[in-house]
PDB file of C-alpha atoms and ligand atoms in Angstrom:
ATOM      1  CA  UNK A   8      11.217 -99.193 132.369  1.00 53.00           C
ATOM      2  CA  UNK A   9       9.883-102.342 133.818  1.00 61.00           C
ATOM      3  CA  UNK A  10       7.532-102.161 136.688  1.00 67.00           C
ATOM      4  CA  UNK A  11       7.057-104.801 139.398  1.00 66.00           C
ATOM      5  CA  UNK A  12       5.235-105.379 142.640  1.00 66.00           C
ATOM      6  CA  UNK A  13       6.664-107.863 145.359  1.00 64.00           C
ATOM      7  CA  UNK A  14       4.810-108.978 148.450  1.00 59.00           C
ATOM      8  CA  UNK A  15       6.961-110.311 151.197  1.00 60.00           C
ATOM      9  CA  UNK A  16       6.452-113.765 152.785  1.00 51.00           C
ATOM     10  CA  UNK A  17       7.571-115.202 156.049  1.00 65.00           C
ATOM     11  CA  UNK A  18       6.963-118.418 157.966  1.00 73.00           C
ATOM     12  CA  UNK A  19       3.316-118.360 156.976  1.00 80.00           C
ATOM     13  CA  UNK A  20       2.120-117.977 153.434  1.00 85.00           C
ATOM     14  CA  UNK A  21       0.161-114.863 152.668  1.00 83.00           C
ATOM     15  CA  UNK A  22      -2.955-116.964 152.393  1.00 86.00           C
ATOM     16  CA  UNK A  23      -2.384-118.405 155.880  1.00 88.00           C
ATOM     17  CA  UNK A  24      -1.802-115.124 157.374  1.00 88.00           C
ATOM     18  CA  UNK A  25      -4.837-113.661 155.843  1.00 90.00           C
ATOM     19  CA  UNK A  26      -6.917-116.504 157.262  1.00 92.00           C
ATOM     20  CA  UNK A  27      -5.467-116.088 160.748  1.00 92.00           C
ATOM     21  CA  UNK A  28      -6.183-112.423 160.507  1.00 94.00           C
ATOM     22  CA  UNK A  29      -9.744-112.774 159.185  1.00 94.00           C
ATOM     23  CA  UNK A  30     -10.747-115.267 161.897  1.00 95.00           C
ATOM     24  CA  UNK A  31      -9.478-112.809 164.655  1.00 94.00           C
ATOM     25  CA  UNK A  32     -11.029-109.687 162.981  1.00 95.00           C
ATOM     26  CA  UNK A  33     -14.300-111.447 162.451  1.00 95.00           C
ATOM     27  CA  UNK A  34     -14.603-112.064 166.260  1.00 93.00           C
ATOM     28  CA  UNK A  35     -13.415-108.378 167.163  1.00 93.00           C
ATOM     29  CA  UNK A  36     -16.126-107.184 164.875  1.00 93.00           C
ATOM     30  CA  UNK A  37     -18.912-108.784 166.966  1.00 91.00           C
ATOM     31  CA  UNK A  38     -17.510-107.404 170.185  1.00 84.00           C
ATOM     32  CA  UNK A  39     -18.847-104.577 172.224  1.00 81.00           C
ATOM     33  CA  UNK A  40     -15.527-103.050 172.891  1.00 87.00           C
ATOM     34  CA  UNK A  41     -12.929-101.224 170.803  1.00 87.00           C
ATOM     35  CA  UNK A  42      -9.607-103.020 170.802  1.00 89.00           C
ATOM     36  CA  UNK A  43      -6.874-100.527 171.130  1.00 87.00           C
ATOM     37  CA  UNK A  44      -3.086-100.571 171.611  1.00 86.00           C
ATOM     38  CA  UNK A  45      -3.500 -99.674 175.278  1.00 84.00           C
ATOM     39  CA  UNK A  46      -6.394-101.961 176.033  1.00 83.00           C
ATOM     40  CA  UNK A  47     -10.172-102.320 175.474  1.00 81.00           C
ATOM     41  CA  UNK A  48     -12.505 -99.431 175.372  1.00 80.00           C
ATOM     42  CA  UNK A  49     -16.344 -99.463 175.541  1.00 75.00           C
ATOM     43  CA  UNK A  50     -18.303 -98.506 172.421  1.00 70.00           C
ATOM     44  CA  UNK A  51     -21.182 -97.209 174.508  1.00 66.00           C
ATOM     45  CA  UNK A  52     -20.474 -93.510 174.051  1.00 70.00           C
ATOM     46  CA  UNK A  53     -21.207 -93.971 170.358  1.00 70.00           C
ATOM     47  CA  UNK A  54     -24.980 -94.066 171.290  1.00 71.00           C
ATOM     48  CA  UNK A  55     -24.807 -90.873 173.069  1.00 74.00           C
ATOM     49  CA  UNK A  56     -22.751 -89.362 170.198  1.00 75.00           C
ATOM     50  CA  UNK A  57     -25.538 -90.319 167.802  1.00 76.00           C
ATOM     51  CA  UNK A  58     -28.009 -88.351 169.876  1.00 78.00           C
ATOM     52  CA  UNK A  59     -25.766 -85.381 169.579  1.00 81.00           C
ATOM     53  CA  UNK A  60     -25.628 -85.874 165.871  1.00 78.00           C
ATOM     54  CA  UNK A  61     -29.405 -85.993 165.622  1.00 80.00           C
ATOM     55  CA  UNK A  62     -29.507 -82.536 167.472  1.00 82.00           C
ATOM     56  CA  UNK A  63     -26.970 -81.176 164.903  1.00 79.00           C
ATOM     57  CA  UNK A  64     -29.127 -82.214 162.001  1.00 78.00           C
ATOM     58  CA  UNK A  65     -32.277 -80.817 163.811  1.00 83.00           C
ATOM     59  CA  UNK A  66     -30.438 -77.547 164.711  1.00 81.00           C
ATOM     60  CA  UNK A  67     -29.075 -77.049 161.176  1.00 83.00           C
ATOM     61  CA  UNK A  68     -32.505 -77.630 159.591  1.00 83.00           C
ATOM     62  CA  UNK A  69     -34.244 -75.080 161.749  1.00 86.00           C
ATOM     63  CA  UNK A  70     -31.483 -72.529 161.204  1.00 86.00           C
ATOM     64  CA  UNK A  71     -31.498 -73.100 157.449  1.00 83.00           C
ATOM     65  CA  UNK A  72     -27.833 -74.301 157.499  1.00 88.00           C
ATOM     66  CA  UNK A  73     -28.548 -77.883 156.528  1.00 92.00           C
ATOM     67  CA  UNK A  74     -28.566 -77.213 152.785  1.00 92.00           C
ATOM     68  CA  UNK A  75     -25.265 -75.228 152.834  1.00 94.00           C
ATOM     69  CA  UNK A  76     -23.568 -78.001 154.917  1.00 95.00           C
ATOM     70  CA  UNK A  77     -24.900 -80.681 152.579  1.00 95.00           C
ATOM     71  CA  UNK A  78     -23.762 -78.812 149.547  1.00 96.00           C
ATOM     72  CA  UNK A  79     -20.262 -78.395 151.203  1.00 96.00           C
ATOM     73  CA  UNK A  80     -19.945 -82.177 151.120  1.00 96.00           C
ATOM     74  CA  UNK A  81     -19.722 -82.066 147.266  1.00 96.00           C
ATOM     75  CA  UNK A  82     -16.916 -79.420 147.451  1.00 96.00           C
ATOM     76  CA  UNK A  83     -14.075 -81.927 147.410  1.00 97.00           C
ATOM     77  CA  UNK A  84     -10.649 -80.109 147.240  1.00 97.00           C
ATOM     78  CA  UNK A  85      -7.606 -81.321 145.504  1.00 97.00           C
ATOM     79  CA  UNK A  86      -4.593 -80.900 147.572  1.00 98.00           C
ATOM     80  CA  UNK A  87      -1.206 -81.350 145.982  1.00 98.00           C
ATOM     81  CA  UNK A  88       2.092 -81.379 148.055  1.00 97.00           C
ATOM     82  CA  UNK A  89       5.749 -82.149 147.501  1.00 97.00           C
ATOM     83  CA  UNK A  90       7.404 -84.694 149.869  1.00 96.00           C
ATOM     84  CA  UNK A  91      11.134 -84.655 150.170  1.00 96.00           C
ATOM     85  CA  UNK A  92      13.456 -87.234 151.179  1.00 95.00           C
ATOM     86  CA  UNK A  93      17.172 -88.025 151.112  1.00 92.00           C
ATOM     87  CA  UNK A  94      16.820 -91.652 150.432  1.00 92.00           C
ATOM     88  CA  UNK A  95      14.406 -91.760 147.586  1.00 96.00           C
ATOM     89  CA  UNK A  96      15.489 -93.934 144.710  1.00 96.00           C
ATOM     90  CA  UNK A  97      16.160 -91.978 141.479  1.00 96.00           C
ATOM     91  CA  UNK A  98      13.432 -93.838 139.535  1.00 97.00           C
ATOM     92  CA  UNK A  99      10.737 -92.682 141.948  1.00 97.00           C
ATOM     93  CA  UNK A 100      11.668 -88.980 141.808  1.00 97.00           C
ATOM     94  CA  UNK A 101       8.534 -87.159 140.688  1.00 97.00           C
ATOM     95  CA  UNK A 102       6.284 -90.228 141.599  1.00 98.00           C
ATOM     96  CA  UNK A 103       2.773 -89.076 142.350  1.00 98.00           C
ATOM     97  CA  UNK A 104       0.665 -90.811 145.001  1.00 98.00           C
ATOM     98  CA  UNK A 105      -2.932 -90.110 145.224  1.00 98.00           C
ATOM     99  CA  UNK A 106      -4.522 -90.658 148.699  1.00 98.00           C
ATOM    100  CA  UNK A 107      -8.301 -91.218 149.217  1.00 98.00           C
ATOM    101  CA  UNK A 108      -9.549 -91.501 152.656  1.00 98.00           C
ATOM    102  CA  UNK A 109     -12.828 -91.963 154.571  1.00 98.00           C
ATOM    103  CA  UNK A 110     -14.885 -92.221 151.391  1.00 98.00           C
ATOM    104  CA  UNK A 111     -18.069 -93.355 153.310  1.00 98.00           C
ATOM    105  CA  UNK A 112     -19.313 -93.658 149.810  1.00 97.00           C
ATOM    106  CA  UNK A 113     -22.972 -94.421 150.666  1.00 97.00           C
ATOM    107  CA  UNK A 114     -23.324 -91.325 153.022  1.00 96.00           C
ATOM    108  CA  UNK A 115     -25.123 -89.466 150.231  1.00 96.00           C
ATOM    109  CA  UNK A 116     -26.492 -90.541 146.877  1.00 97.00           C
ATOM    110  CA  UNK A 117     -24.246 -88.071 145.095  1.00 97.00           C
ATOM    111  CA  UNK A 118     -20.846 -88.726 146.888  1.00 97.00           C
ATOM    112  CA  UNK A 119     -19.453 -91.239 144.475  1.00 98.00           C
ATOM    113  CA  UNK A 120     -20.047 -88.774 141.629  1.00 98.00           C
ATOM    114  CA  UNK A 121     -18.270 -86.110 143.532  1.00 97.00           C
ATOM    115  CA  UNK A 122     -15.267 -88.396 144.253  1.00 98.00           C
ATOM    116  CA  UNK A 123     -15.177 -89.648 140.720  1.00 98.00           C
ATOM    117  CA  UNK A 124     -15.272 -85.969 139.461  1.00 97.00           C
ATOM    118  CA  UNK A 125     -12.351 -85.003 141.795  1.00 97.00           C
ATOM    119  CA  UNK A 126     -10.284 -88.012 140.791  1.00 98.00           C
ATOM    120  CA  UNK A 127     -10.773 -87.007 137.139  1.00 97.00           C
ATOM    121  CA  UNK A 128      -9.196 -83.561 137.857  1.00 96.00           C
ATOM    122  CA  UNK A 129      -5.867 -85.078 138.911  1.00 96.00           C
ATOM    123  CA  UNK A 130      -2.930 -86.981 137.476  1.00 97.00           C
ATOM    124  CA  UNK A 131      -1.024 -89.516 139.543  1.00 98.00           C
ATOM    125  CA  UNK A 132       1.070 -92.676 139.268  1.00 98.00           C
ATOM    126  CA  UNK A 133      -0.502 -94.810 141.999  1.00 98.00           C
ATOM    127  CA  UNK A 134      -3.482 -94.577 144.465  1.00 98.00           C
ATOM    128  CA  UNK A 135      -3.823 -95.559 148.000  1.00 98.00           C
ATOM    129  CA  UNK A 136      -7.099 -95.846 150.017  1.00 98.00           C
ATOM    130  CA  UNK A 137      -6.779 -95.316 153.875  1.00 98.00           C
ATOM    131  CA  UNK A 138      -9.956 -96.866 155.053  1.00 97.00           C
ATOM    132  CA  UNK A 139     -13.688 -96.245 155.941  1.00 97.00           C
ATOM    133  CA  UNK A 140     -15.628 -97.104 152.833  1.00 98.00           C
ATOM    134  CA  UNK A 141     -19.120 -97.308 154.172  1.00 96.00           C
ATOM    135  CA  UNK A 142     -21.296 -95.012 156.313  1.00 93.00           C
ATOM    136  CA  UNK A 143     -22.103 -97.351 159.159  1.00 91.00           C
ATOM    137  CA  UNK A 144     -19.541 -99.328 161.228  1.00 88.00           C
ATOM    138  CA  UNK A 145     -21.645-102.582 161.169  1.00 90.00           C
ATOM    139  CA  UNK A 146     -24.205-104.263 159.155  1.00 91.00           C
ATOM    140  CA  UNK A 147     -24.486-104.510 155.470  1.00 94.00           C
ATOM    141  CA  UNK A 148     -21.566-103.677 153.146  1.00 95.00           C
ATOM    142  CA  UNK A 149     -22.443-105.227 149.815  1.00 95.00           C
ATOM    143  CA  UNK A 150     -24.458-102.219 148.631  1.00 97.00           C
ATOM    144  CA  UNK A 151     -21.238-100.058 148.387  1.00 97.00           C
ATOM    145  CA  UNK A 152     -19.311-102.686 146.312  1.00 97.00           C
ATOM    146  CA  UNK A 153     -20.403-101.379 142.873  1.00 97.00           C
ATOM    147  CA  UNK A 154     -19.652 -97.761 143.815  1.00 98.00           C
ATOM    148  CA  UNK A 155     -16.263 -98.761 145.122  1.00 98.00           C
ATOM    149  CA  UNK A 156     -15.630-100.753 142.017  1.00 98.00           C
ATOM    150  CA  UNK A 157     -16.309 -97.608 139.917  1.00 98.00           C
ATOM    151  CA  UNK A 158     -14.018 -95.549 141.952  1.00 98.00           C
ATOM    152  CA  UNK A 159     -11.216 -98.179 141.889  1.00 98.00           C
ATOM    153  CA  UNK A 160     -11.650 -98.422 138.045  1.00 98.00           C
ATOM    154  CA  UNK A 161     -10.451 -94.813 137.798  1.00 98.00           C
ATOM    155  CA  UNK A 162      -7.440 -95.650 139.959  1.00 98.00           C
ATOM    156  CA  UNK A 163      -5.754 -98.255 137.680  1.00 98.00           C
ATOM    157  CA  UNK A 164      -2.498 -96.593 136.846  1.00 96.00           C
ATOM    158  CA  UNK A 165       1.169 -97.733 136.547  1.00 94.00           C
ATOM    159  CA  UNK A 166       0.571 -99.839 139.727  1.00 96.00           C
ATOM    160  CA  UNK A 167      -2.964-101.012 140.995  1.00 96.00           C
ATOM    161  CA  UNK A 168      -4.326 -99.212 143.855  1.00 98.00           C
ATOM    162  CA  UNK A 169      -3.777-100.414 147.408  1.00 98.00           C
ATOM    163  CA  UNK A 170      -6.336-100.151 150.294  1.00 98.00           C
ATOM    164  CA  UNK A 171      -6.209-100.578 154.063  1.00 98.00           C
ATOM    165  CA  UNK A 172      -9.284-100.980 156.372  1.00 98.00           C
ATOM    166  CA  UNK A 173     -10.746 -98.441 158.724  1.00 97.00           C
ATOM    167  CA  UNK A 174     -12.909 -98.807 161.782  1.00 95.00           C
ATOM    168  CA  UNK A 175     -16.127 -98.621 159.766  1.00 96.00           C
ATOM    169  CA  UNK A 176     -14.993-101.511 157.456  1.00 97.00           C
ATOM    170  CA  UNK A 177     -15.557-105.245 157.744  1.00 97.00           C
ATOM    171  CA  UNK A 178     -13.013-107.967 156.929  1.00 96.00           C
ATOM    172  CA  UNK A 179     -15.605-109.294 154.590  1.00 96.00           C
ATOM    173  CA  UNK A 180     -14.806-106.619 152.022  1.00 96.00           C
ATOM    174  CA  UNK A 181     -11.208-108.121 151.586  1.00 95.00           C
ATOM    175  CA  UNK A 182     -12.897-111.075 149.686  1.00 95.00           C
ATOM    176  CA  UNK A 183     -13.634-108.696 146.896  1.00 96.00           C
ATOM    177  CA  UNK A 184     -10.171-107.581 146.022  1.00 95.00           C
ATOM    178  CA  UNK A 185     -10.489-108.900 142.421  1.00 95.00           C
ATOM    179  CA  UNK A 186     -13.951-107.661 141.789  1.00 96.00           C
ATOM    180  CA  UNK A 187     -13.029-104.260 143.075  1.00 97.00           C
ATOM    181  CA  UNK A 188      -9.616-104.091 141.471  1.00 97.00           C
ATOM    182  CA  UNK A 189      -7.610-103.083 144.584  1.00 98.00           C
ATOM    183  CA  UNK A 190      -5.102-104.866 146.626  1.00 97.00           C
ATOM    184  CA  UNK A 191      -5.830-104.778 150.433  1.00 96.00           C
ATOM    185  CA  UNK A 192      -2.592-104.563 152.542  1.00 96.00           C
ATOM    186  CA  UNK A 193      -3.374-105.930 156.006  1.00 94.00           C
ATOM    187  CA  UNK A 194      -0.507-106.066 158.353  1.00 94.00           C
ATOM    188  CA  UNK A 195       1.809-106.501 155.347  1.00 92.00           C
ATOM    189  CA  UNK A 196       4.628-104.850 153.507  1.00 93.00           C
ATOM    190  CA  UNK A 197       5.020-104.865 149.807  1.00 94.00           C
ATOM    191  CA  UNK A 198       7.432-103.142 147.395  1.00 95.00           C
ATOM    192  CA  UNK A 199       6.905-101.115 144.279  1.00 97.00           C
ATOM    193  CA  UNK A 200       9.745-101.605 141.775  1.00 97.00           C
ATOM    194  CA  UNK A 201      10.886 -99.476 138.759  1.00 96.00           C
ATOM    195  CA  UNK A 202      13.652-101.420 137.041  1.00 94.00           C
ATOM    196  CA  UNK A 203      15.954-102.405 139.918  1.00 93.00           C
ATOM    197  CA  UNK A 204      14.901 -99.679 142.342  1.00 97.00           C
ATOM    198  CA  UNK A 205      12.184-100.003 144.952  1.00 97.00           C
ATOM    199  CA  UNK A 206      10.148 -98.247 147.615  1.00 97.00           C
ATOM    200  CA  UNK A 207       8.398-100.087 150.467  1.00 97.00           C
ATOM    201  CA  UNK A 208       4.722 -99.705 151.429  1.00 97.00           C
ATOM    202  CA  UNK A 209       3.272-101.156 154.663  1.00 97.00           C
ATOM    203  CA  UNK A 210      -0.374-101.262 155.356  1.00 97.00           C
ATOM    204  CA  UNK A 211      -1.766-102.163 158.909  1.00 96.00           C
ATOM    205  CA  UNK A 212      -5.212-103.100 159.974  1.00 97.00           C
ATOM    206  CA  UNK A 213      -7.224-100.346 161.726  1.00 96.00           C
ATOM    207  CA  UNK A 214      -5.856 -99.719 165.262  1.00 95.00           C
ATOM    208  CA  UNK A 215      -8.660 -97.513 166.316  1.00 94.00           C
ATOM    209  CA  UNK A 216     -11.027-100.484 166.975  1.00 94.00           C
ATOM    210  CA  UNK A 217      -9.281-103.554 165.759  1.00 94.00           C
ATOM    211  CA  UNK A 218      -5.696-103.434 167.157  1.00 94.00           C
ATOM    212  CA  UNK A 219      -3.919-106.731 167.572  1.00 92.00           C
ATOM    213  CA  UNK A 220      -0.233-107.458 168.202  1.00 87.00           C
ATOM    214  CA  UNK A 221      -0.121-108.563 164.563  1.00 87.00           C
ATOM    215  CA  UNK A 222      -0.507-104.859 163.662  1.00 89.00           C
ATOM    216  CA  UNK A 223       2.984-104.224 164.910  1.00 85.00           C
ATOM    217  CA  UNK A 224       4.316-106.858 162.369  1.00 82.00           C
ATOM    218  CA  UNK A 225       3.315-104.370 159.709  1.00 89.00           C
ATOM    219  CA  UNK A 226       6.322-102.330 160.005  1.00 91.00           C
ATOM    220  CA  UNK A 227       9.697-103.411 158.679  1.00 88.00           C
ATOM    221  CA  UNK A 228      13.168-102.216 159.746  1.00 90.00           C
ATOM    222  CA  UNK A 229      14.738-102.835 156.439  1.00 91.00           C
ATOM    223  CA  UNK A 230      16.395 -99.874 154.882  1.00 94.00           C
ATOM    224  CA  UNK A 231      14.980 -97.887 152.072  1.00 95.00           C
ATOM    225  CA  UNK A 232      12.215 -95.367 151.346  1.00 97.00           C
ATOM    226  CA  UNK A 233       9.190 -96.520 153.254  1.00 98.00           C
ATOM    227  CA  UNK A 234       5.569 -95.480 153.382  1.00 98.00           C
ATOM    228  CA  UNK A 235       3.157 -96.505 156.106  1.00 98.00           C
ATOM    229  CA  UNK A 236      -0.626 -96.625 155.442  1.00 98.00           C
ATOM    230  CA  UNK A 237      -2.577 -96.626 158.684  1.00 98.00           C
ATOM    231  CA  UNK A 238      -6.237 -95.556 159.197  1.00 98.00           C
ATOM    232  CA  UNK A 239      -5.378 -93.387 162.223  1.00 96.00           C
ATOM    233  CA  UNK A 240      -2.251 -91.731 163.521  1.00 96.00           C
ATOM    234  CA  UNK A 241      -2.060 -93.980 166.483  1.00 95.00           C
ATOM    235  CA  UNK A 242       0.910 -96.090 165.157  1.00 95.00           C
ATOM    236  CA  UNK A 243       3.015 -93.000 164.044  1.00 96.00           C
ATOM    237  CA  UNK A 244       5.626 -93.602 166.811  1.00 95.00           C
ATOM    238  CA  UNK A 245       6.281 -97.214 165.880  1.00 95.00           C
ATOM    239  CA  UNK A 246       6.562 -96.293 162.112  1.00 96.00           C
ATOM    240  CA  UNK A 247       9.080 -93.433 163.042  1.00 97.00           C
ATOM    241  CA  UNK A 248      11.108 -95.969 165.189  1.00 96.00           C
ATOM    242  CA  UNK A 249      11.470 -98.100 162.116  1.00 96.00           C
ATOM    243  CA  UNK A 250      12.560 -95.089 159.985  1.00 96.00           C
ATOM    244  CA  UNK A 251       9.493 -94.754 157.803  1.00 97.00           C
ATOM    245  CA  UNK A 252       9.667 -91.659 155.586  1.00 97.00           C
ATOM    246  CA  UNK A 253       5.848 -91.015 155.113  1.00 98.00           C
ATOM    247  CA  UNK A 254       2.854 -91.986 157.138  1.00 98.00           C
ATOM    248  CA  UNK A 255      -0.553 -91.449 155.498  1.00 98.00           C
ATOM    249  CA  UNK A 256      -3.735 -91.735 157.517  1.00 98.00           C
ATOM    250  CA  UNK A 257      -7.163 -90.170 157.826  1.00 97.00           C
ATOM    251  CA  UNK A 258     -10.023 -91.138 160.221  1.00 96.00           C
ATOM    252  CA  UNK A 259     -10.732 -87.636 161.565  1.00 95.00           C
ATOM    253  CA  UNK A 260     -12.391 -86.184 158.689  1.00 95.00           C
ATOM    254  CA  UNK A 261     -10.468 -83.040 159.702  1.00 94.00           C
ATOM    255  CA  UNK A 262     -13.235 -82.453 162.341  1.00 92.00           C
ATOM    256  CA  UNK A 263     -15.829 -82.414 159.485  1.00 93.00           C
ATOM    257  CA  UNK A 264     -17.963 -79.813 161.439  1.00 89.00           C
ATOM    258  CA  UNK A 265     -15.506 -77.025 162.383  1.00 89.00           C
ATOM    259  CA  UNK A 266     -15.777 -73.589 163.778  1.00 88.00           C
ATOM    260  CA  UNK A 267     -14.983 -70.647 161.505  1.00 89.00           C
ATOM    261  CA  UNK A 268     -11.126 -70.840 160.941  1.00 85.00           C
ATOM    262  CA  UNK A 269     -11.269 -74.610 160.844  1.00 82.00           C
ATOM    263  CA  UNK A 270     -10.935 -75.717 164.503  1.00 85.00           C
ATOM    264  CA  UNK A 271     -12.437 -79.132 164.875  1.00 81.00           C
ATOM    265  CA  UNK A 272     -15.207 -79.485 167.567  1.00 81.00           C
ATOM    266  CA  UNK A 273     -14.899 -83.250 167.688  1.00 75.00           C
ATOM    267  CA  UNK A 274     -12.136 -85.240 166.029  1.00 68.00           C
ATOM    268  CA  UNK A 275     -12.346 -88.925 167.477  1.00 71.00           C
ATOM    269  CA  UNK A 276      -8.741 -89.080 168.059  1.00 73.00           C
ATOM    270  CA  UNK A 277      -6.642 -88.659 171.232  1.00 77.00           C
ATOM    271  CA  UNK A 278      -3.140 -88.066 169.724  1.00 78.00           C
ATOM    272  CA  UNK A 279      -3.499 -84.290 169.914  1.00 79.00           C
ATOM    273  CA  UNK A 280      -4.769 -81.427 167.890  1.00 82.00           C
ATOM    274  CA  UNK A 281      -1.601 -81.488 165.635  1.00 88.00           C
ATOM    275  CA  UNK A 282      -2.755 -84.795 164.177  1.00 93.00           C
ATOM    276  CA  UNK A 283      -6.262 -83.796 163.317  1.00 93.00           C
ATOM    277  CA  UNK A 284      -5.469 -82.720 159.749  1.00 95.00           C
ATOM    278  CA  UNK A 285      -2.590 -81.918 157.450  1.00 96.00           C
ATOM    279  CA  UNK A 286       1.061 -82.401 157.939  1.00 97.00           C
ATOM    280  CA  UNK A 287       2.829 -83.358 161.203  1.00 97.00           C
ATOM    281  CA  UNK A 288       6.282 -84.736 162.128  1.00 96.00           C
ATOM    282  CA  UNK A 289       7.486 -87.504 164.378  1.00 97.00           C
ATOM    283  CA  UNK A 290      11.241 -87.502 164.573  1.00 95.00           C
ATOM    284  CA  UNK A 291      12.341 -87.515 160.907  1.00 94.00           C
ATOM    285  CA  UNK A 292       9.196 -89.062 159.582  1.00 97.00           C
ATOM    286  CA  UNK A 293       6.513 -86.858 157.773  1.00 97.00           C
ATOM    287  CA  UNK A 294       2.937 -87.697 158.496  1.00 97.00           C
ATOM    288  CA  UNK A 295      -0.366 -86.501 156.838  1.00 98.00           C
ATOM    289  CA  UNK A 296      -3.867 -86.904 158.161  1.00 97.00           C
ATOM    290  CA  UNK A 297      -6.339 -86.420 155.314  1.00 98.00           C
ATOM    291  CA  UNK A 298      -9.651 -84.659 155.919  1.00 97.00           C
ATOM    292  CA  UNK A 299     -11.273 -87.367 153.951  1.00 97.00           C
ATOM    293  CA  UNK A 300     -13.480 -87.108 150.745  1.00 97.00           C
ATOM    294  CA  UNK A 301     -16.668 -88.406 152.471  1.00 97.00           C
ATOM    295  CA  UNK A 302     -18.520 -87.806 155.615  1.00 96.00           C
ATOM    296  CA  UNK A 303     -20.209 -89.992 158.394  1.00 92.00           C
ATOM    297  CA  UNK A 304     -22.516 -89.395 161.147  1.00 88.00           C
ATOM    298  CA  UNK A 305     -24.173 -86.464 159.525  1.00 91.00           C
ATOM    299  CA  UNK A 306     -24.171 -85.598 155.656  1.00 94.00           C
ATOM    300  CA  UNK A 307     -22.712 -82.154 156.519  1.00 93.00           C
ATOM    301  CA  UNK A 308     -19.437 -80.316 156.464  1.00 95.00           C
ATOM    302  CA  UNK A 309     -18.774 -76.921 157.966  1.00 93.00           C
ATOM    303  CA  UNK A 310     -15.414 -75.004 157.649  1.00 94.00           C
ATOM    304  CA  UNK A 311     -13.699 -78.117 156.725  1.00 95.00           C
ATOM    305  CA  UNK A 312     -13.866 -79.311 153.097  1.00 96.00           C
ATOM    306  CA  UNK A 313     -13.256 -82.807 152.014  1.00 97.00           C
ATOM    307  CA  UNK A 314     -10.097 -83.593 150.089  1.00 98.00           C
ATOM    308  CA  UNK A 315      -8.216 -85.834 147.763  1.00 98.00           C
ATOM    309  CA  UNK A 316      -4.536 -85.471 148.171  1.00 98.00           C
ATOM    310  CA  UNK A 317      -1.647 -85.903 145.718  1.00 98.00           C
ATOM    311  CA  UNK A 318       1.906 -86.371 147.102  1.00 98.00           C
ATOM    312  CA  UNK A 319       4.917 -85.864 144.540  1.00 98.00           C
ATOM    313  CA  UNK A 320       7.973 -87.554 145.922  1.00 97.00           C
ATOM    314  CA  UNK A 321      11.121 -85.496 145.597  1.00 96.00           C
ATOM    315  CA  UNK A 322      14.790 -85.987 146.339  1.00 92.00           C
ATOM    316  CA  UNK A 323      15.871 -83.586 149.119  1.00 86.00           C
ATOM    317  CA  UNK A 324      18.899 -82.307 147.148  1.00 68.00           C
ATOM    318  CA  UNK A 325      16.312 -80.862 144.445  1.00 55.00           C
ATOM    319  CA  UNK A 326      14.616 -78.931 147.194  1.00 55.00           C
ATOM    320  CA  UNK A 327      18.029 -77.187 147.841  1.00 51.00           C
ATOM    321  CA  UNK A 328      18.498 -76.669 144.169  1.00 56.00           C
ATOM    322  CA  UNK A 329      15.107 -75.121 143.761  1.00 56.00           C
ATOM    323  CA  UNK A 330      15.815 -72.650 146.484  1.00 55.00           C
ATOM    324  CA  UNK A 331      19.111 -71.826 144.806  1.00 54.00           C
ATOM    325  CA  UNK A 332      17.284 -71.202 141.550  1.00 53.00           C
ATOM    326  CA  UNK A 333      14.842 -68.908 143.192  1.00 56.00           C
ATOM    327  CA  UNK A 334      17.751 -67.066 144.861  1.00 55.00           C
ATOM    328  CA  UNK A 335      19.486 -66.323 141.477  1.00 54.00           C
ATOM    329  CA  UNK A 336      16.295 -65.484 139.468  1.00 51.00           C
TER     330      UNK A 336
HETATM  331 FE1  LIG B 407     -14.193 -92.032 158.690  1.00 90.92          FE
END
């Protein structure tokens, strides 16, 4: 079986498109506003939020919960799911996609080892990284490159790993594609091919803080099995309108600090509780919000384990067959 990756081109070459995007993104990264689909939003609430986080750390230390919450960060779960679709090409039946999200790999000194250990427990054909690689959302980023390279070296499978950017990331990281061993997809679509059959993958820039109209160009209306990679669930309606089958995102950390039972106290998203973690649906499209494998703000997790997720693609007819087999067993 021959494997092939194709990146689509249009009026601009990929290099020209990347240059236009990088220029725009570099300006937005210096702005005091978040640029969202429905307009600009102040970042000033973040300073208040940081004060709350300091109180959380202080409170957890005096109640003796800090060590428990810190230890929870290392308990990364491996969650495996089947995703069924009618239009999955036969050569991709059983194809296993690993999703890593919100690594924030410098959040604790041990985190990279926890992530590497979790990856080592899984089997997969291709890996996607759905944004947020460093702890802070500005400042230095070069200190994470070697840890990220180490992670990406474990993700080299049938196809090289693909990454998108989150709201904690800088465009400067995309200059290190070759060094890291990862392909950044930024408002672009590519295809993975096995022999003459393909699936299509679209990756957008982060719409939580860095939305531009170019983000909409991410999504293609071409027919076929299509996966959207977006840092947040904010573009799910557009992807569903373009008949995407699967939408993978993160950003929320599942709440990170949750009440017993898993209810998030704060999620940093406005799309509704149904989008905070796990599966959701928009029309025919299946979406999944990863709880992330790292942490940000505080190095603690409560009632919300981190995860790496493996999706196995299945043809819908097999789902029906499996039900029949169970019925006659
Ligand atoms: Fe994050």
